[in-house]
PDB file of C-alpha atoms in Angstrom:
ATOM      1  CA  MET A   2      21.902 106.297  71.172  1.00  0.00           C
ATOM      2  CA  ARG A   3      22.949 108.613  68.418  1.00  0.00           C
ATOM      3  CA  ILE A   4      26.162 110.557  68.395  1.00  0.00           C
ATOM      4  CA  THR A   5      24.223 113.826  68.263  1.00  0.00           C
ATOM      5  CA  ASP A   6      22.572 113.006  71.590  1.00  0.00           C
ATOM      6  CA  VAL A   7      25.985 112.558  73.202  1.00  0.00           C
ATOM      7  CA  LEU A   8      27.268 115.831  71.832  1.00  0.00           C
ATOM      8  CA  ARG A   9      24.170 117.665  73.094  1.00  0.00           C
ATOM      9  CA  THR A  10      24.545 116.366  76.657  1.00  0.00           C
ATOM     10  CA  PRO A  11      25.319 119.374  78.920  1.00  0.00           C
ATOM     11  CA  ARG A  12      28.776 119.360  80.564  1.00  0.00           C
ATOM     12  CA  THR A  13      29.085 118.832  84.266  1.00  0.00           C
ATOM     13  CA  ALA A  14      29.755 122.084  86.063  1.00  0.00           C
ATOM     14  CA  ARG A  15      33.368 122.352  87.279  1.00  0.00           C
ATOM     15  CA  THR A  16      34.123 123.006  90.878  1.00  0.00           C
ATOM     16  CA  PRO A  17      35.930 126.333  91.287  1.00  0.00           C
ATOM     17  CA  ARG A  18      39.647 125.878  92.079  1.00  0.00           C
ATOM     18  CA  THR A  19      39.371 128.049  95.149  1.00  0.00           C
ATOM     19  CA  ALA A  20      36.655 125.802  96.554  1.00  0.00           C
ATOM     20  CA  ARG A  21      38.898 122.750  96.109  1.00  0.00           C
ATOM     21  CA  THR A  22      42.029 124.273  97.591  1.00  0.00           C
ATOM     22  CA  ALA A  23      40.377 125.730 100.693  1.00  0.00           C
ATOM     23  CA  PRO A  24      39.965 122.355 102.487  1.00  0.00           C
ATOM     24  CA  ALA A  25      43.479 121.375 101.403  1.00  0.00           C
ATOM     25  CA  ALA A  26      44.907 124.575 102.859  1.00  0.00           C
ATOM     26  CA  ARG A  27      43.081 124.013 106.135  1.00  0.00           C
ATOM     27  CA  THR A  28      44.404 120.441 106.257  1.00  0.00           C
ATOM     28  CA  ALA A  29      47.979 121.610 105.691  1.00  0.00           C
ATOM     29  CA  VAL A  30      47.692 124.284 108.398  1.00  0.00           C
ATOM     30  CA  LEU A  31      46.302 121.780 110.893  1.00  0.00           C
ATOM     31  CA  ALA A  32      49.069 119.286 110.052  1.00  0.00           C
ATOM     32  CA  VAL A  33      51.820 121.854 110.553  1.00  0.00           C
ATOM     33  CA  THR A  34      50.233 123.036 113.829  1.00  0.00           C
ATOM     34  CA  ALA A  35      50.071 119.462 115.132  1.00  0.00           C
ATOM     35  CA  GLY A  36      53.707 118.935 114.193  1.00  0.00           C
ATOM     36  CA  LEU A  37      54.790 122.086 116.034  1.00  0.00           C
ATOM     37  CA  LEU A  38      52.886 121.009 119.139  1.00  0.00           C
ATOM     38  CA  LEU A  39      54.567 117.597 118.966  1.00  0.00           C
ATOM     39  CA  LEU A  40      57.944 119.286 118.547  1.00  0.00           C
ATOM     40  CA  GLY A  41      57.346 121.489 121.587  1.00  0.00           C
ATOM     41  CA  GLY A  42      56.367 118.468 123.680  1.00  0.00           C
ATOM     42  CA  ALA A  43      59.556 116.676 122.694  1.00  0.00           C
ATOM     43  CA  ALA A  44      61.717 119.670 123.528  1.00  0.00           C
ATOM     44  CA  ALA A  45      60.222 120.143 126.992  1.00  0.00           C
ATOM     45  CA  PRO A  46      62.014 117.179 128.629  1.00  0.00           C
ATOM     46  CA  ALA A  47      65.314 118.303 127.120  1.00  0.00           C
ATOM     47  CA  VAL A  48      64.927 121.723 128.713  1.00  0.00           C
ATOM     48  CA  ALA A  49      64.016 120.166 132.041  1.00  0.00           C
ATOM     49  CA  ASP A  50      67.089 117.922 131.950  1.00  0.00           C
ATOM     50  CA  ALA A  51      69.376 120.922 131.408  1.00  0.00           C
ATOM     51  CA  THR A  52      69.164 121.902 135.098  1.00  0.00           C
ATOM     52  CA  PRO A  53      72.612 121.476 136.654  1.00  0.00           C
ATOM     53  CA  ALA A  54      72.721 118.783 139.324  1.00  0.00           C
ATOM     54  CA  ALA A  55      75.198 120.887 141.285  1.00  0.00           C
ATOM     55  CA  SER A  56      72.372 123.171 142.422  1.00  0.00           C
ATOM     56  CA  ALA A  57      70.963 120.450 144.694  1.00  0.00           C
ATOM     57  CA  SER A  58      70.666 121.378 148.337  1.00  0.00           C
ATOM     58  CA  ASP A  59      73.058 120.072 150.953  1.00  0.00           C
ATOM     59  CA  GLY A  60      70.306 117.988 152.477  1.00  0.00           C
ATOM     60  CA  ALA A  61      69.871 116.046 149.228  1.00  0.00           C
ATOM     61  CA  ALA A  62      73.350 114.624 149.616  1.00  0.00           C
ATOM     62  CA  GLY A  63      72.171 112.454 152.474  1.00  0.00           C
ATOM     63  CA  SER A  64      73.819 111.555 155.759  1.00  0.00           C
ATOM     64  CA  GLY A  65      76.097 108.987 154.095  1.00  0.00           C
ATOM     65  CA  ALA A  66      78.322 111.595 152.459  1.00  0.00           C
ATOM     66  CA  PRO A  67      82.045 110.736 152.636  1.00  0.00           C
ATOM     67  CA  THR A  68      84.048 112.493 155.350  1.00  0.00           C
ATOM     68  CA  ARG A  69      87.531 111.610 154.162  1.00  0.00           C
ATOM     69  CA  ALA A  70      89.692 111.929 151.050  1.00  0.00           C
ATOM     70  CA  GLY A  71      92.212 109.592 149.486  1.00  0.00           C
ATOM     71  CA  THR A  72      95.895 110.354 149.128  1.00  0.00           C
ATOM     72  CA  SER A  73      96.406 108.908 145.611  1.00  0.00           C
ATOM     73  CA  PHE A  74      94.515 107.734 142.534  1.00  0.00           C
ATOM     74  CA  ARG A  75      94.297 104.210 143.921  1.00  0.00           C
ATOM     75  CA  THR A  76      92.809 105.320 147.239  1.00  0.00           C
ATOM     76  CA  ALA A  77      90.537 108.096 145.914  1.00  0.00           C
ATOM     77  CA  THR A  78      87.274 108.371 147.837  1.00  0.00           C
ATOM     78  CA  GLU A  79      84.253 107.553 145.677  1.00  0.00           C
ATOM     79  CA  ILE A  80      81.452 110.115 145.592  1.00  0.00           C
ATOM     80  CA  GLU A  81      78.253 110.442 143.600  1.00  0.00           C
ATOM     81  CA  GLN A  82      77.208 113.475 141.610  1.00  0.00           C
ATOM     82  CA  GLY A  83      75.236 115.895 143.745  1.00  0.00           C
ATOM     83  CA  GLN A  84      76.797 114.501 146.935  1.00  0.00           C
ATOM     84  CA  LYS A  85      78.902 116.880 149.028  1.00  0.00           C
ATOM     85  CA  ALA A  86      82.051 115.264 150.409  1.00  0.00           C
ATOM     86  CA  THR A  87      84.150 116.665 153.251  1.00  0.00           C
ATOM     87  CA  ALA A  88      87.635 115.902 154.518  1.00  0.00           C
ATOM     88  CA  ASN A  89      90.141 117.110 157.087  1.00  0.00           C
ATOM     89  CA  ALA A  90      93.798 117.229 156.095  1.00  0.00           C
ATOM     90  CA  SER A  91      97.040 119.122 156.553  1.00  0.00           C
ATOM     91  CA  ALA A  92      98.264 121.871 154.275  1.00  0.00           C
ATOM     92  CA  GLY A  93     100.571 120.329 151.709  1.00  0.00           C
ATOM     93  CA  ASP A  94      98.701 117.003 151.475  1.00  0.00           C
ATOM     94  CA  TYR A  95      97.078 115.705 148.286  1.00  0.00           C
ATOM     95  CA  MET A  96      93.341 115.003 148.517  1.00  0.00           C
ATOM     96  CA  TYR A  97      91.683 112.715 145.945  1.00  0.00           C
ATOM     97  CA  TRP A  98      88.052 111.924 145.130  1.00  0.00           C
ATOM     98  CA  SER A  99      86.508 110.018 142.210  1.00  0.00           C
ATOM     99  CA  PHE A 100      83.075 110.275 140.583  1.00  0.00           C
ATOM    100  CA  PRO A 101      81.295 108.801 137.516  1.00  0.00           C
ATOM    101  CA  ALA A 102      80.423 110.862 134.420  1.00  0.00           C
ATOM    102  CA  ASP A 103      78.446 109.558 131.453  1.00  0.00           C
ATOM    103  CA  ALA A 104      78.109 110.640 127.836  1.00  0.00           C
ATOM    104  CA  GLU A 105      76.455 114.003 127.076  1.00  0.00           C
ATOM    105  CA  GLN A 106      77.146 115.305 130.600  1.00  0.00           C
ATOM    106  CA  ARG A 107      79.182 118.411 131.340  1.00  0.00           C
ATOM    107  CA  PRO A 108      80.571 117.956 134.887  1.00  0.00           C
ATOM    108  CA  THR A 109      81.232 120.855 137.232  1.00  0.00           C
ATOM    109  CA  VAL A 110      83.583 120.399 140.193  1.00  0.00           C
ATOM    110  CA  THR A 111      83.417 122.887 143.063  1.00  0.00           C
ATOM    111  CA  ALA A 112      85.918 122.735 145.936  1.00  0.00           C
ATOM    112  CA  THR A 113      86.032 124.889 149.062  1.00  0.00           C
ATOM    113  CA  VAL A 114      89.041 125.000 151.380  1.00  0.00           C
ATOM    114  CA  LYS A 115      88.645 126.366 154.904  1.00  0.00           C
ATOM    115  CA  LEU A 116      91.871 127.609 156.467  1.00  0.00           C
ATOM    116  CA  PRO A 117      92.588 128.215 160.164  1.00  0.00           C
ATOM    117  CA  GLU A 118      91.402 131.534 161.505  1.00  0.00           C
ATOM    118  CA  GLY A 119      93.995 134.187 162.105  1.00  0.00           C
ATOM    119  CA  ALA A 120      96.959 135.465 160.144  1.00  0.00           C
ATOM    120  CA  ARG A 121      99.439 133.034 158.633  1.00  0.00           C
ATOM    121  CA  SER A 122     103.076 133.573 157.779  1.00  0.00           C
ATOM    122  CA  ALA A 123     102.368 134.052 154.044  1.00  0.00           C
ATOM    123  CA  SER A 124      99.744 133.602 151.344  1.00  0.00           C
ATOM    124  CA  SER A 125      99.056 130.173 149.831  1.00  0.00           C
ATOM    125  CA  THR A 126      97.878 129.065 146.389  1.00  0.00           C
ATOM    126  CA  TRP A 127      95.365 126.230 145.986  1.00  0.00           C
ATOM    127  CA  GLN A 128      94.468 124.291 142.862  1.00  0.00           C
ATOM    128  CA  VAL A 129      91.885 121.680 141.818  1.00  0.00           C
ATOM    129  CA  ASP A 130      92.648 119.311 138.930  1.00  0.00           C
ATOM    130  CA  VAL A 131      90.404 116.767 137.212  1.00  0.00           C
ATOM    131  CA  TYR A 132      91.669 113.574 135.523  1.00  0.00           C
ATOM    132  CA  ASP A 133      89.754 111.045 133.439  1.00  0.00           C
ATOM    133  CA  GLY A 134      89.770 107.253 133.742  1.00  0.00           C
ATOM    134  CA  LEU A 135      93.072 107.070 131.864  1.00  0.00           C
ATOM    135  CA  ARG A 136      94.537 109.585 134.327  1.00  0.00           C
ATOM    136  CA  ARG A 137      94.799 112.230 131.643  1.00  0.00           C
ATOM    137  CA  ARG A 138      94.446 115.736 133.002  1.00  0.00           C
ATOM    138  CA  GLN A 139      91.344 117.374 131.585  1.00  0.00           C
ATOM    139  CA  ALA A 140      91.307 121.077 130.812  1.00  0.00           C
ATOM    140  CA  CYS A 141      88.617 123.284 132.352  1.00  0.00           C
ATOM    141  CA  GLN A 142      86.342 125.201 130.006  1.00  0.00           C
ATOM    142  CA  TYR A 143      85.982 127.926 132.583  1.00  0.00           C
ATOM    143  CA  GLY A 144      86.078 128.431 136.322  1.00  0.00           C
ATOM    144  CA  ALA A 145      88.632 129.546 138.912  1.00  0.00           C
ATOM    145  CA  GLN A 146      90.797 126.435 138.925  1.00  0.00           C
ATOM    146  CA  THR A 147      93.620 128.138 140.876  1.00  0.00           C
ATOM    147  CA  ARG A 148      93.289 130.789 143.577  1.00  0.00           C
ATOM    148  CA  THR A 149      95.563 132.454 146.076  1.00  0.00           C
ATOM    149  CA  ALA A 150      94.524 132.946 149.705  1.00  0.00           C
ATOM    150  CA  GLY A 151      95.961 135.905 151.523  1.00  0.00           C
ATOM    151  CA  GLN A 152      97.341 135.760 155.042  1.00  0.00           C
ATOM    152  CA  ALA A 153      93.979 136.749 156.528  1.00  0.00           C
ATOM    153  CA  THR A 154      91.769 134.767 154.118  1.00  0.00           C
ATOM    154  CA  ASP A 155      89.809 131.972 155.782  1.00  0.00           C
ATOM    155  CA  THR A 156      88.020 130.399 152.782  1.00  0.00           C
ATOM    156  CA  VAL A 157      89.071 129.650 149.208  1.00  0.00           C
ATOM    157  CA  THR A 158      86.551 128.453 146.578  1.00  0.00           C
ATOM    158  CA  LEU A 159      87.684 126.742 143.384  1.00  0.00           C
ATOM    159  CA  ALA A 160      85.661 125.592 140.378  1.00  0.00           C
ATOM    160  CA  CYS A 161      86.281 123.639 137.183  1.00  0.00           C
ATOM    161  CA  VAL A 162      83.726 123.138 134.417  1.00  0.00           C
ATOM    162  CA  LEU A 163      84.842 120.319 132.137  1.00  0.00           C
ATOM    163  CA  ARG A 164      84.079 119.836 128.485  1.00  0.00           C
ATOM    164  CA  THR A 165      81.084 117.716 127.558  1.00  0.00           C
ATOM    165  CA  VAL A 166      81.727 113.987 127.908  1.00  0.00           C
ATOM    166  CA  ARG A 167      81.655 112.290 124.501  1.00  0.00           C
ATOM    167  CA  ALA A 168      80.361 108.776 123.920  1.00  0.00           C
ATOM    168  CA  TRP A 169      83.241 108.057 121.542  1.00  0.00           C
ATOM    169  CA  SER A 170      86.434 109.745 120.395  1.00  0.00           C
ATOM    170  CA  GLU A 171      89.525 109.184 118.270  1.00  0.00           C
ATOM    171  CA  PRO A 172      92.351 107.300 120.060  1.00  0.00           C
ATOM    172  CA  TRP A 173      94.715 110.255 119.652  1.00  0.00           C
ATOM    173  CA  ALA A 174      92.264 112.814 121.043  1.00  0.00           C
ATOM    174  CA  ASN A 175      92.115 113.986 124.641  1.00  0.00           C
ATOM    175  CA  ASP A 176      88.318 114.276 124.746  1.00  0.00           C
ATOM    176  CA  PRO A 177      86.481 113.388 127.969  1.00  0.00           C
ATOM    177  CA  LEU A 178      84.986 109.895 127.748  1.00  0.00           C
ATOM    178  CA  PRO A 179      82.448 108.035 129.930  1.00  0.00           C
ATOM    179  CA  GLY A 180      83.938 106.525 133.059  1.00  0.00           C
ATOM    180  CA  THR A 181      85.592 107.445 136.336  1.00  0.00           C
ATOM    181  CA  TYR A 182      86.952 110.935 136.922  1.00  0.00           C
ATOM    182  CA  TYR A 183      89.388 111.931 139.641  1.00  0.00           C
ATOM    183  CA  VAL A 184      89.488 115.212 141.552  1.00  0.00           C
ATOM    184  CA  ARG A 185      92.797 116.277 143.107  1.00  0.00           C
ATOM    185  CA  LEU A 186      92.938 119.189 145.528  1.00  0.00           C
ATOM    186  CA  THR A 187      96.221 120.513 146.855  1.00  0.00           C
ATOM    187  CA  THR A 188      98.305 123.624 147.397  1.00  0.00           C
ATOM    188  CA  THR A 189     100.897 124.618 144.822  1.00  0.00           C
ATOM    189  CA  GLU A 190     102.540 127.456 146.783  1.00  0.00           C
ATOM    190  CA  LEU A 191     102.867 127.273 150.556  1.00  0.00           C
ATOM    191  CA  ALA A 192     105.293 128.787 153.012  1.00  0.00           C
ATOM    192  CA  THR A 193     107.452 126.334 154.923  1.00  0.00           C
ATOM    193  CA  ALA A 194     106.187 127.660 158.255  1.00  0.00           C
ATOM    194  CA  ASP A 195     102.581 126.943 157.214  1.00  0.00           C
ATOM    195  CA  ARG A 196     103.101 123.321 156.166  1.00  0.00           C
ATOM    196  CA  GLY A 197     101.086 120.900 158.222  1.00  0.00           C
ATOM    197  CA  MET A 198      98.495 123.411 159.419  1.00  0.00           C
ATOM    198  CA  PRO A 199      95.012 121.831 159.669  1.00  0.00           C
ATOM    199  CA  VAL A 200      92.572 122.550 156.843  1.00  0.00           C
ATOM    200  CA  SER A 201      89.137 121.250 155.890  1.00  0.00           C
ATOM    201  CA  ALA A 202      87.804 120.766 152.364  1.00  0.00           C
ATOM    202  CA  GLU A 203      84.388 120.375 150.761  1.00  0.00           C
ATOM    203  CA  VAL A 204      83.884 118.979 147.239  1.00  0.00           C
ATOM    204  CA  LEU A 205      80.647 118.958 145.246  1.00  0.00           C
ATOM    205  CA  VAL A 206      80.302 117.500 141.751  1.00  0.00           C
ATOM    206  CA  GLY A 207      77.329 118.171 139.493  1.00  0.00           C
ATOM    207  CA  SER A 208      76.667 117.988 135.780  1.00  0.00           C
ATOM    208  CA  GLU A 209      74.470 119.513 133.107  1.00  0.00           C
ATOM    209  CA  GLU A 210      72.758 117.279 130.569  1.00  0.00           C
ATOM    210  CA  MET A 211      73.677 118.619 127.138  1.00  0.00           C
ATOM    211  CA  GLY A 212      71.259 116.351 125.223  1.00  0.00           C
ATOM    212  CA  GLY A 213      71.410 115.355 121.574  1.00  0.00           C
ATOM    213  CA  ALA A 214      73.438 118.413 120.612  1.00  0.00           C
ATOM    214  CA  ALA A 215      76.492 116.619 122.044  1.00  0.00           C
ATOM    215  CA  ALA A 216      75.678 113.174 120.634  1.00  0.00           C
ATOM    216  CA  VAL A 217      78.181 111.420 118.358  1.00  0.00           C
ATOM    217  CA  ASP A 218      77.899 108.385 116.097  1.00  0.00           C
ATOM    218  CA  GLY A 219      79.746 105.830 118.179  1.00  0.00           C
ATOM    219  CA  SER A 220      80.163 104.444 121.671  1.00  0.00           C
ATOM    220  CA  LEU A 221      82.755 102.740 123.831  1.00  0.00           C
ATOM    221  CA  ALA A 222      82.580  99.007 124.402  1.00  0.00           C
ATOM    222  CA  GLU A 223      83.085  99.638 128.126  1.00  0.00           C
ATOM    223  CA  PRO A 224      83.356 102.860 130.177  1.00  0.00           C
ATOM    224  CA  LEU A 225      86.802 103.880 131.380  1.00  0.00           C
ATOM    225  CA  VAL A 226      86.609 102.691 134.986  1.00  0.00           C
ATOM    226  CA  PRO A 227      90.158 101.704 135.956  1.00  0.00           C
ATOM    227  CA  GLY A 228      89.915 102.702 139.615  1.00  0.00           C
ATOM    228  CA  ILE A 229      90.858  99.986 142.085  1.00  0.00           C
ATOM    229  CA  ALA A 230      88.863  99.321 145.263  1.00  0.00           C
ATOM    230  CA  VAL A 231      89.892  96.657 147.786  1.00  0.00           C
ATOM    231  CA  THR A 232      86.767  94.775 148.837  1.00  0.00           C
ATOM    232  CA  GLY A 233      88.204  92.166 151.116  1.00  0.00           C
ATOM    233  CA  ALA A 234      91.369  90.622 152.564  1.00  0.00           C
ATOM    234  CA  GLY A 235      90.717  87.066 151.409  1.00  0.00           C
ATOM    235  CA  ASN A 236      89.754  84.147 153.618  1.00  0.00           C
ATOM    236  CA  ALA A 237      90.845  84.218 157.211  1.00  0.00           C
ATOM    237  CA  GLY A 238      94.002  82.251 157.886  1.00  0.00           C
ATOM    238  CA  SER A 239      94.940  82.076 154.196  1.00  0.00           C
ATOM    239  CA  ASP A 240      97.632  83.766 152.160  1.00  0.00           C
ATOM    240  CA  GLU A 241      95.207  85.009 149.514  1.00  0.00           C
ATOM    241  CA  GLU A 242      95.669  88.542 148.287  1.00  0.00           C
ATOM    242  CA  PRO A 243      92.869  91.074 148.790  1.00  0.00           C
ATOM    243  CA  ASN A 244      90.229  90.987 146.075  1.00  0.00           C
ATOM    244  CA  ALA A 245      90.720  93.951 143.756  1.00  0.00           C
ATOM    245  CA  VAL A 246      87.758  94.852 141.556  1.00  0.00           C
ATOM    246  CA  LEU A 247      86.832  97.682 139.269  1.00  0.00           C
ATOM    247  CA  SER A 248      85.356 100.757 140.871  1.00  0.00           C
ATOM    248  CA  ALA A 249      81.771 100.250 141.947  1.00  0.00           C
ATOM    249  CA  ILE A 250      80.575 103.780 141.200  1.00  0.00           C
ATOM    250  CA  GLU A 251      78.402 104.390 138.153  1.00  0.00           C
ATOM    251  CA  PRO A 252      75.631 106.839 137.135  1.00  0.00           C
ATOM    252  CA  GLU A 253      72.315 106.485 138.895  1.00  0.00           C
ATOM    253  CA  ASP A 254      70.604 105.147 135.744  1.00  0.00           C
ATOM    254  CA  GLY A 255      73.580 103.061 134.597  1.00  0.00           C
ATOM    255  CA  TRP A 256      76.002 103.642 131.747  1.00  0.00           C
ATOM    256  CA  SER A 257      74.258 104.752 128.567  1.00  0.00           C
ATOM    257  CA  SER A 258      77.436 104.983 126.417  1.00  0.00           C
ATOM    258  CA  GLY A 259      75.612 107.269 124.025  1.00  0.00           C
ATOM    259  CA  TRP A 260      73.200 104.677 122.577  1.00  0.00           C
ATOM    260  CA  TRP A 261      70.207 106.965 123.152  1.00  0.00           C
ATOM    261  CA  SER A 262      69.767 110.714 123.012  1.00  0.00           C
ATOM    262  CA  ASP A 263      66.979 113.171 122.283  1.00  0.00           C
ATOM    263  CA  ARG A 264      68.499 113.565 118.811  1.00  0.00           C
ATOM    264  CA  TRP A 265      66.428 110.498 117.843  1.00  0.00           C
ATOM    265  CA  VAL A 266      63.253 112.364 118.863  1.00  0.00           C
ATOM    266  CA  TRP A 267      64.201 115.486 116.907  1.00  0.00           C
ATOM    267  CA  THR A 268      65.022 113.375 113.840  1.00  0.00           C
ATOM    268  CA  ALA A 269      61.672 111.556 113.985  1.00  0.00           C
ATOM    269  CA  VAL A 270      59.718 114.787 114.465  1.00  0.00           C
ATOM    270  CA  GLY A 271      61.598 116.401 111.590  1.00  0.00           C
ATOM    271  CA  GLY A 272      60.715 113.488 109.321  1.00  0.00           C
ATOM    272  CA  VAL A 273      57.028 113.736 110.246  1.00  0.00           C
ATOM    273  CA  LEU A 274      56.984 117.488 109.618  1.00  0.00           C
ATOM    274  CA  ALA A 275      58.713 117.027 106.254  1.00  0.00           C
ATOM    275  CA  ALA A 276      56.123 114.438 105.198  1.00  0.00           C
ATOM    276  CA  LEU A 277      53.233 116.669 106.267  1.00  0.00           C
ATOM    277  CA  ALA A 278      54.753 119.630 104.473  1.00  0.00           C
ATOM    278  CA  GLY A 279      55.075 117.547 101.292  1.00  0.00           C
ATOM    279  CA  VAL A 280      51.437 116.457 101.443  1.00  0.00           C
ATOM    280  CA  GLY A 281      50.250 119.986 102.155  1.00  0.00           C
ATOM    281  CA  GLY A 282      52.391 121.475  99.405  1.00  0.00           C
ATOM    282  CA  TYR A 283      51.081 118.985  96.871  1.00  0.00           C
ATOM    283  CA  ALA A 284      47.496 119.719  97.870  1.00  0.00           C
ATOM    284  CA  LEU A 285      48.045 123.462  97.482  1.00  0.00           C
ATOM    285  CA  THR A 286      49.954 123.442  94.200  1.00  0.00           C
ATOM    286  CA  ARG A 287      48.316 120.675  92.157  1.00  0.00           C
ATOM    287  CA  GLY A 288      46.536 121.851  89.014  1.00  0.00           C
ATOM    288  CA  PRO A 289      42.927 121.263  87.956  1.00  0.00           C
ATOM    289  CA  GLY A 290      41.689 117.767  87.198  1.00  0.00           C
ATOM    290  CA  ARG A 291      41.867 116.086  83.771  1.00  0.00           C
ATOM    291  CA  PRO A 292      40.230 118.335  81.217  1.00  0.00           C
ATOM    292  CA  SER A 293      36.917 117.180  79.764  1.00  0.00           C
ATOM    293  CA  ARG A 294      37.017 115.548  76.338  1.00  0.00           C
ATOM    294  CA  VAL A 295      33.804 117.323  75.394  1.00  0.00           C
ATOM    295  CA  PRO A 296      34.550 119.913  72.693  1.00  0.00           C
ATOM    296  CA  PRO A 297      33.917 123.495  73.864  1.00  0.00           C
ATOM    297  CA  GLY A 298      30.653 125.067  72.771  1.00  0.00           C
ATOM    298  CA  ALA A 299      28.873 121.745  72.360  1.00  0.00           C
TER     299      ALA A 299
END
């Protein structure tokens, strides 16, 4: 074949750039749409989990709800979240309950005190406090932690919304950590003539799942569960001391200690979307193919 025959060969017609980029644009749009649908599906469980457990009905607590309260940290009555506990006591007594709280939960404690009907000699002030497993008093984010009941008031309702429980914290910090929490209900101001009057109390603990927004990079080796529960008095006829074990209460699904959160899902979805956006952007912005080596006008 002669060189003149090669030069006279007609060039292959180029595909218009718009014709090449149209399929690429459609592919990028479909990829982004699929990623958004995947992102919405991952966010749906997180929204569903944000429903506070405290809104459960009284019947959900079951017939085995505690009907007494402890008088100290060591004898605190164990309750589960969503379980309404009741107790009868005398004005001036300390009432204690304990409950488990895991990482990424924001507990809410609600206490209701029912006073005897009829006028009393003076008003009284009631207060609910919450302590963590190290018996450190935890501040309430919001809620009526202290209220005063007038002489003719029959019911006092208190509430305390704690900060979100963290899976890990600095040793010097006072952040809430996974483990046992104690509720203490008592009166801080009471007339001498009203001491010892019969009262009844109701306590309900719930929590809101905060999700990956509250996740931290770290976890405790063990939850803070220092509560003591006497399980037995030893063998009959022996001098053995009662068996003291760690508190038996724990979350319904066990202690997570922050090893998993929906932040992993959001991170994975974000990585997929970034990869799809890179592929789509390259397809939309790449230039024409390698130019032909055939001289123009041949």
